[in-house]
Amino acid sequence: MYHMRINKFISESGKTSRRGADKLIKEKQVTVNGRIPKPGYQVKPGDKVLVSGDPIQMANNYVYLALNKPVGITSTTEKNVKGNIVDLVNHPLRVFNIGRLDKDSDGLILLTNDGDIVNEILRVENEHEKEYIVSVDKPITDEFLKNMEEGVNILGTKTLPCKVYQKSKFEFQIILTQGLNRQIRRMCGELGYDVLRLQRTRVMNITLGNLPVGQWRDLSKKERQQLFRELNYQPKEW
């Protein structure tokens, strides 16, 4: 059992965003055990939280989803953005994406309603692997593969060494432990190549498999257990 800030509690109930929760608290539309809480109030298991007179509770289970994101979908929870990922998934619980996948890229992206696991997966120093299949506009050379593996200067820094394998004349596989903005596209561009398609096929132990484009699935128990082990993570329960 643990405590949670009131705005996070309201957000994870699916009622509104944290910003929206802050507004409701400020407007004194939130009560905890019959009293108006201060903005930083820590909700405890057993507390009775009402919003505008209606009782709310945090989802008593966490969900972990794998989505095959299509090209054209934006990795954002902002509902005012046309083609946002949350509307595509249309999950009954309020879920959010773990990290981003460019609008013009497709493939695997994870979603959850467990806010704590997001930082564990995205933390740079953990160096978690992400795997991609990339198609480019001209024949791949040994020099290109070597440069990609050893690192390319983009965004004022040299990318970390990575694993790169040629799959065909115009296609390669790349495994990164880094996540700079549009990293693969920028790396290819610096070496004189344009990316025609970029598909993410794996995040850590979770693989895309044969999941159809635009569809999502719950992670299996085995996938969740391995993911938690690799992160040394124990989900909190209420």
Short mmCIF file of C-alpha atoms in Angstrom, two decimals:
data_model
loop_
_atom_site.label_atom_id
_atom_site.label_comp_id
_atom_site.label_asym_id
_atom_site.label_seq_id
_atom_site.Cartn_x
_atom_site.Cartn_y
_atom_site.Cartn_z
CA MET A 1 0.00 0.00 0.00
CA TYR A 2 1.26 3.50 -0.72
CA HIS A 3 0.19 7.13 -0.96
CA MET A 4 -0.47 9.03 -4.19
CA ARG A 5 -0.85 12.73 -4.92
CA ILE A 6 -4.47 13.70 -5.35
CA ASN A 7 -4.04 15.01 -8.91
CA LYS A 8 -2.36 11.78 -10.01
CA PHE A 9 -5.08 9.73 -8.33
CA ILE A 10 -7.80 11.62 -10.21
CA SER A 11 -5.85 11.35 -13.46
CA GLU A 12 -5.30 7.61 -13.16
CA SER A 13 -8.97 7.09 -12.40
CA GLY A 14 -9.58 8.20 -15.99
CA LYS A 15 -11.64 11.22 -14.94
CA THR A 16 -9.34 13.85 -16.44
CA SER A 17 -5.69 14.77 -16.97
CA ARG A 18 -3.44 15.91 -14.11
CA ARG A 19 -3.83 19.47 -15.33
CA GLY A 20 -7.59 19.02 -15.36
CA ALA A 21 -7.42 17.52 -11.87
CA ASP A 22 -5.48 20.55 -10.61
CA LYS A 23 -8.21 22.79 -11.99
CA LEU A 24 -10.94 20.76 -10.27
CA ILE A 25 -9.05 20.89 -6.97
CA LYS A 26 -8.57 24.65 -7.29
CA GLU A 27 -12.28 25.05 -7.99
CA LYS A 28 -13.01 23.01 -4.81
CA GLN A 29 -14.91 20.37 -6.76
CA VAL A 30 -12.89 17.61 -5.11
CA THR A 31 -13.41 16.22 -1.62
CA VAL A 32 -11.56 13.52 0.30
CA ASN A 33 -13.46 11.95 3.15
CA GLY A 34 -15.87 14.89 3.04
CA ARG A 35 -13.17 17.59 3.20
CA ILE A 36 -11.65 19.81 0.50
CA PRO A 37 -8.01 18.71 0.07
CA LYS A 38 -4.97 20.87 -0.50
CA PRO A 39 -3.34 20.50 -3.96
CA GLY A 40 -0.53 18.27 -2.65
CA TYR A 41 -2.75 15.97 -0.60
CA GLN A 42 -1.60 12.34 -0.57
CA VAL A 43 -4.49 9.93 -1.11
CA LYS A 44 -4.31 6.77 0.99
CA PRO A 45 -5.98 3.44 0.25
CA GLY A 46 -9.44 3.63 1.80
CA ASP A 47 -9.87 7.38 1.25
CA LYS A 48 -13.25 8.31 -0.26
CA VAL A 49 -12.61 10.71 -3.14
CA LEU A 50 -15.49 12.59 -4.79
CA VAL A 51 -15.28 14.78 -7.90
CA SER A 52 -18.28 17.06 -8.37
CA GLY A 53 -20.10 14.83 -5.92
CA ASP A 54 -19.36 11.61 -7.82
CA PRO A 55 -17.16 8.93 -6.20
CA ILE A 56 -14.06 7.90 -8.14
CA GLN A 57 -11.46 5.24 -7.66
CA MET A 58 -8.22 4.39 -9.35
CA ALA A 59 -8.26 1.40 -11.63
CA ASN A 60 -7.48 -1.58 -9.42
CA ASN A 61 -5.55 -3.25 -12.17
CA TYR A 62 -2.79 -2.06 -14.46
CA VAL A 63 -2.81 -2.84 -18.15
CA TYR A 64 0.21 -3.19 -20.45
CA LEU A 65 -0.50 -3.06 -24.16
CA ALA A 66 1.41 -3.59 -27.40
CA LEU A 67 0.16 -1.63 -30.41
CA ASN A 68 1.16 -1.87 -34.07
CA LYS A 69 1.02 1.87 -34.75
CA PRO A 70 0.16 2.85 -38.33
CA VAL A 71 1.87 5.65 -40.22
CA GLY A 72 -0.02 8.91 -39.65
CA ILE A 73 -0.89 8.33 -35.99
CA THR A 74 0.70 10.76 -33.52
CA SER A 75 2.16 9.42 -30.26
CA THR A 76 0.30 11.79 -27.95
CA THR A 77 -2.50 11.64 -25.40
CA GLU A 78 -3.67 15.13 -26.38
CA LYS A 79 -7.23 14.54 -27.54
CA ASN A 80 -7.29 17.75 -29.58
CA VAL A 81 -4.59 16.35 -31.89
CA LYS A 82 -6.22 14.66 -34.86
CA GLY A 83 -5.09 11.06 -35.22
CA ASN A 84 -3.82 10.76 -31.63
CA ILE A 85 -2.80 7.34 -30.37
CA VAL A 86 -5.34 7.24 -27.53
CA ASP A 87 -8.32 7.62 -29.85
CA LEU A 88 -6.91 4.88 -32.07
CA VAL A 89 -6.56 2.43 -29.17
CA ASN A 90 -9.90 3.43 -27.63
CA HIS A 91 -9.21 1.48 -24.45
CA PRO A 92 -11.82 1.57 -21.66
CA LEU A 93 -9.10 2.63 -19.20
CA ARG A 94 -7.10 5.84 -19.50
CA VAL A 95 -3.84 4.61 -21.05
CA PHE A 96 -0.84 6.52 -22.36
CA ASN A 97 2.06 5.67 -24.63
CA ILE A 98 5.50 4.76 -23.31
CA GLY A 99 7.85 6.95 -25.32
CA ARG A 100 7.18 7.99 -28.89
CA LEU A 101 7.22 6.65 -32.41
CA ASP A 102 7.36 9.25 -35.18
CA LYS A 103 4.12 10.03 -37.01
CA ASP A 104 5.68 8.85 -40.27
CA SER A 105 6.99 5.61 -38.71
CA ASP A 106 5.05 2.45 -37.90
CA GLY A 107 5.39 -0.56 -35.67
CA LEU A 108 5.56 -1.45 -32.01
CA ILE A 109 4.74 1.01 -29.25
CA LEU A 110 3.77 0.14 -25.68
CA LEU A 111 0.92 1.72 -23.72
CA THR A 112 -0.08 1.44 -20.08
CA ASN A 113 -1.96 3.08 -17.22
CA ASP A 114 0.98 2.38 -14.87
CA GLY A 115 2.80 5.72 -14.66
CA ASP A 116 5.72 4.38 -12.63
CA ILE A 117 6.92 1.85 -15.20
CA VAL A 118 7.26 4.53 -17.90
CA ASN A 119 10.30 6.15 -16.27
CA GLU A 120 11.95 2.76 -15.77
CA ILE A 121 11.65 1.91 -19.47
CA LEU A 122 12.64 5.35 -20.76
CA ARG A 123 15.51 6.02 -18.36
CA VAL A 124 18.52 6.59 -20.64
CA GLU A 125 21.12 4.98 -18.41
CA ASN A 126 19.24 1.66 -18.46
CA GLU A 127 20.15 1.26 -22.14
CA HIS A 128 17.12 -0.85 -23.09
CA GLU A 129 17.18 -2.25 -26.62
CA LYS A 130 14.79 -1.16 -29.36
CA GLU A 131 14.90 -2.85 -32.77
CA TYR A 132 13.90 -1.43 -36.15
CA ILE A 133 13.68 -2.47 -39.80
CA VAL A 134 14.59 0.40 -42.12
CA SER A 135 14.20 0.80 -45.89
CA VAL A 136 16.29 3.44 -47.67
CA ASP A 137 16.36 5.04 -51.10
CA LYS A 138 19.64 3.65 -52.47
CA PRO A 139 21.82 0.56 -52.14
CA ILE A 140 23.35 -0.04 -48.72
CA THR A 141 27.16 -0.15 -48.63
CA ASP A 142 29.61 -1.64 -46.15
CA GLU A 143 30.78 1.87 -45.35
CA PHE A 144 27.24 2.94 -44.50
CA LEU A 145 26.78 -0.03 -42.16
CA LYS A 146 30.13 0.63 -40.48
CA ASN A 147 29.35 4.33 -39.93
CA MET A 148 25.91 3.56 -38.53
CA GLU A 149 27.37 1.02 -36.12
CA GLU A 150 30.21 3.21 -34.90
CA GLY A 151 28.14 6.36 -34.47
CA VAL A 152 27.05 9.40 -36.47
CA ASN A 153 27.25 13.06 -35.49
CA ILE A 154 23.72 14.45 -35.12
CA LEU A 155 22.12 17.03 -32.84
CA GLY A 156 25.53 18.13 -31.57
CA THR A 157 26.57 14.69 -30.35
CA LYS A 158 27.84 11.37 -31.67
CA THR A 159 25.33 8.54 -31.44
CA LEU A 160 26.24 5.55 -29.30
CA PRO A 161 27.60 2.42 -30.98
CA CYS A 162 24.79 0.11 -32.10
CA LYS A 163 24.15 -3.13 -33.94
CA VAL A 164 23.33 -2.96 -37.66
CA TYR A 165 22.63 -5.85 -40.04
CA GLN A 166 21.92 -5.70 -43.76
CA LYS A 167 18.74 -7.55 -44.74
CA SER A 168 18.60 -6.76 -48.45
CA LYS A 169 19.93 -4.30 -51.00
CA PHE A 170 17.83 -1.44 -49.61
CA GLU A 171 16.91 -2.67 -46.12
CA PHE A 172 18.71 -3.02 -42.81
CA GLN A 173 17.99 -3.93 -39.21
CA ILE A 174 19.24 -1.70 -36.39
CA ILE A 175 19.22 -2.22 -32.61
CA LEU A 176 19.55 0.95 -30.53
CA THR A 177 19.95 1.60 -26.81
CA GLN A 178 19.45 5.32 -27.37
CA GLY A 179 16.44 7.44 -28.25
CA LEU A 180 17.40 10.79 -29.73
CA ASN A 181 14.75 12.73 -31.63
CA ARG A 182 14.22 11.09 -35.06
CA GLN A 183 17.57 9.42 -34.50
CA ILE A 184 17.60 6.84 -37.28
CA ARG A 185 16.29 9.25 -39.91
CA ARG A 186 18.88 11.85 -38.90
CA MET A 187 21.70 9.27 -38.93
CA CYS A 188 20.74 8.08 -42.40
CA GLY A 189 20.36 11.65 -43.65
CA GLU A 190 23.82 12.57 -42.41
CA LEU A 191 25.21 9.69 -44.46
CA GLY A 192 23.30 10.71 -47.60
CA TYR A 193 20.36 8.31 -47.38
CA ASP A 194 16.62 9.01 -47.18
CA VAL A 195 14.44 6.68 -45.13
CA LEU A 196 11.48 5.29 -47.08
CA ARG A 197 10.05 3.19 -44.24
CA LEU A 198 10.93 2.84 -40.58
CA GLN A 199 9.25 0.09 -38.58
CA ARG A 200 9.93 -0.71 -34.92
CA THR A 201 9.74 -4.44 -34.29
CA ARG A 202 10.91 -4.83 -30.68
CA VAL A 203 11.12 -2.98 -27.36
CA MET A 204 13.21 -4.92 -24.85
CA ASN A 205 11.60 -8.40 -24.72
CA ILE A 206 8.34 -7.35 -26.40
CA THR A 207 8.15 -8.10 -30.11
CA LEU A 208 5.71 -6.96 -32.78
CA GLY A 209 5.20 -10.45 -34.18
CA ASN A 210 2.20 -10.78 -36.51
CA LEU A 211 0.06 -8.15 -34.78
CA PRO A 212 -1.98 -6.45 -37.54
CA VAL A 213 -1.42 -2.77 -38.28
CA GLY A 214 -3.68 -0.58 -36.14
CA GLN A 215 -4.43 -3.39 -33.68
CA TRP A 216 -3.34 -3.80 -30.05
CA ARG A 217 -3.08 -6.68 -27.61
CA ASP A 218 -2.47 -7.14 -23.91
CA LEU A 219 1.02 -8.32 -23.01
CA SER A 220 1.02 -11.95 -21.97
CA LYS A 221 1.77 -12.93 -18.37
CA LYS A 222 5.14 -14.31 -19.51
CA GLU A 223 5.98 -11.04 -21.33
CA ARG A 224 5.01 -8.96 -18.28
CA GLN A 225 7.02 -11.10 -15.90
CA GLN A 226 10.15 -10.92 -18.07
CA LEU A 227 9.72 -7.17 -18.57
CA PHE A 228 9.41 -6.60 -14.81
CA ARG A 229 12.47 -8.78 -14.16
CA GLU A 230 14.59 -6.86 -16.65
CA LEU A 231 13.47 -3.58 -15.07
CA ASN A 232 13.74 -4.92 -11.51
CA TYR A 233 10.24 -3.50 -11.14
CA GLN A 234 7.35 -4.44 -8.88
CA PRO A 235 3.97 -2.91 -9.83
CA LYS A 236 2.21 -1.21 -6.94
CA GLU A 237 -1.31 -2.31 -6.10
CA TRP A 238 -4.16 -0.58 -4.32
#
